Amino acid sequence: MTSAEVNPSMLRLLGTGDWDTLKELIETGAYNDMIHDNSKMLAIIIFAVNFEAPVEILHLMCNLNPDALMIEDTPFRLARQQGCSAQTITVLEAARQFALSRKFNDSTSSLNF
């Protein structure tokens, strides 16, 4: 049985605003298969921005897979268009910067001088 068969959909929990259940299921690893898929996680982050999830939830999601934010800038554009709080935009940008720095460090560690 997969986590999707046992646990409610992340998107459904975002849509209904059931933040406590969502946070609990994320922290217990119920959605690890989705979290580690960059495309799925990007879609979930976009959905979270669209439904104006609390900053704490967005922060948790962005920290689980910051590489998802490297695919495209839709969450950033959406946050700006909706007039989201500075905290929301900062959370998104901090996660993207973390992914960029990690990618840069990985690429420079393989250089031989």
Short mmCIF file of C-alpha atoms in Angstrom, two decimals:
data_model
loop_
_atom_site.label_atom_id
_atom_site.label_comp_id
_atom_site.label_asym_id
_atom_site.label_seq_id
_atom_site.Cartn_x
_atom_site.Cartn_y
_atom_site.Cartn_z
CA MET A 1 0.00 0.00 0.00
CA THR A 2 1.36 3.42 -0.92
CA SER A 3 1.17 6.57 1.17
CA ALA A 4 -1.38 8.01 -1.27
CA GLU A 5 -3.75 5.13 -0.47
CA VAL A 6 -3.47 5.58 3.29
CA ASN A 7 -3.07 9.33 3.79
CA PRO A 8 -5.12 12.20 2.41
CA SER A 9 -3.71 14.09 -0.53
CA MET A 10 -1.33 16.95 0.27
CA LEU A 11 -3.22 19.10 -2.21
CA ARG A 12 -6.55 18.34 -0.55
CA LEU A 13 -5.15 19.26 2.86
CA LEU A 14 -3.76 22.49 1.44
CA GLY A 15 -7.10 23.29 -0.16
CA THR A 16 -9.05 22.67 3.03
CA GLY A 17 -6.54 24.47 5.22
CA ASP A 18 -5.97 21.49 7.50
CA TRP A 19 -2.48 22.70 8.40
CA ASP A 20 -1.99 20.59 11.54
CA THR A 21 -2.73 17.30 9.78
CA LEU A 22 -0.57 18.29 6.81
CA LYS A 23 2.37 19.23 9.03
CA GLU A 24 2.05 16.03 11.06
CA LEU A 25 1.96 13.81 7.96
CA ILE A 26 4.93 15.61 6.40
CA GLU A 27 6.98 15.29 9.58
CA THR A 28 6.20 11.57 9.90
CA GLY A 29 7.44 10.93 6.35
CA ALA A 30 4.06 10.03 4.89
CA TYR A 31 4.75 12.02 1.72
CA ASN A 32 8.45 11.27 1.21
CA ASP A 33 7.83 9.85 -2.26
CA MET A 34 6.29 13.16 -3.38
CA ILE A 35 8.75 15.34 -1.51
CA HIS A 36 11.75 13.85 -3.29
CA ASP A 37 10.22 14.34 -6.74
CA ASN A 38 11.18 17.88 -7.80
CA SER A 39 8.29 18.32 -10.25
CA LYS A 40 5.65 17.13 -7.80
CA MET A 41 7.10 19.24 -5.01
CA LEU A 42 7.16 22.32 -7.23
CA ALA A 43 3.46 21.80 -7.99
CA ILE A 44 2.73 21.45 -4.28
CA ILE A 45 4.68 24.62 -3.43
CA ILE A 46 2.83 26.52 -6.17
CA PHE A 47 -0.46 25.25 -4.74
CA ALA A 48 0.63 26.31 -1.22
CA VAL A 49 1.43 29.82 -2.45
CA ASN A 50 -1.86 30.00 -4.35
CA PHE A 51 -3.87 28.98 -1.27
CA GLU A 52 -1.79 31.28 0.95
CA ALA A 53 -0.59 28.55 3.28
CA PRO A 54 0.85 29.83 6.54
CA VAL A 55 4.51 30.80 6.32
CA GLU A 56 5.43 27.97 8.72
CA ILE A 57 3.95 25.36 6.34
CA LEU A 58 5.53 26.95 3.27
CA HIS A 59 8.87 27.10 5.07
CA LEU A 60 8.62 23.41 5.95
CA MET A 61 7.81 22.47 2.35
CA CYS A 62 10.58 24.59 0.86
CA ASN A 63 13.15 23.17 3.25
CA LEU A 64 12.18 19.59 2.43
CA ASN A 65 13.16 19.98 -1.21
CA PRO A 66 14.63 23.38 -2.08
CA ASP A 67 15.84 21.99 -5.43
CA ALA A 68 12.22 21.98 -6.61
CA LEU A 69 12.38 25.79 -6.70
CA MET A 70 15.19 25.62 -9.27
CA ILE A 71 12.88 24.27 -11.99
CA GLU A 72 10.97 27.49 -12.70
CA ASP A 73 9.96 30.76 -11.08
CA THR A 74 6.18 30.27 -11.01
CA PRO A 75 5.90 30.30 -7.20
CA PHE A 76 7.77 33.62 -7.10
CA ARG A 77 5.66 35.25 -9.81
CA LEU A 78 2.46 33.99 -8.21
CA ALA A 79 3.48 35.29 -4.77
CA ARG A 80 4.22 38.73 -6.21
CA GLN A 81 1.00 38.84 -8.27
CA GLN A 82 -1.10 37.93 -5.25
CA GLY A 83 0.63 40.50 -3.09
CA CYS A 84 1.81 37.86 -0.63
CA SER A 85 3.64 38.93 2.48
CA ALA A 86 7.33 39.71 2.43
CA GLN A 87 7.80 36.66 4.68
CA THR A 88 6.36 34.36 2.01
CA ILE A 89 8.61 35.74 -0.70
CA THR A 90 11.60 35.61 1.66
CA VAL A 91 10.94 31.94 2.48
CA LEU A 92 10.78 31.06 -1.22
CA GLU A 93 13.90 33.05 -2.06
CA ALA A 94 15.90 31.72 0.90
CA ALA A 95 15.15 28.13 -0.13
CA ARG A 96 16.13 28.85 -3.73
CA GLN A 97 19.37 30.53 -2.61
CA PHE A 98 20.16 27.53 -0.41
CA ALA A 99 19.68 25.18 -3.38
CA LEU A 100 21.85 27.42 -5.57
CA SER A 101 24.65 27.58 -3.01
CA ARG A 102 24.55 23.82 -2.51
CA LYS A 103 24.72 23.28 -6.26
CA PHE A 104 27.62 25.75 -6.54
CA ASN A 105 29.50 24.09 -3.67
CA ASP A 106 29.03 20.67 -5.25
CA SER A 107 30.37 21.89 -8.58
CA THR A 108 33.40 23.69 -7.12
CA SER A 109 34.36 20.81 -4.80
CA SER A 110 35.15 18.69 -7.84
CA LEU A 111 37.59 21.25 -9.29
CA ASN A 112 41.29 20.47 -9.04
CA PHE A 113 43.60 23.42 -8.58
#
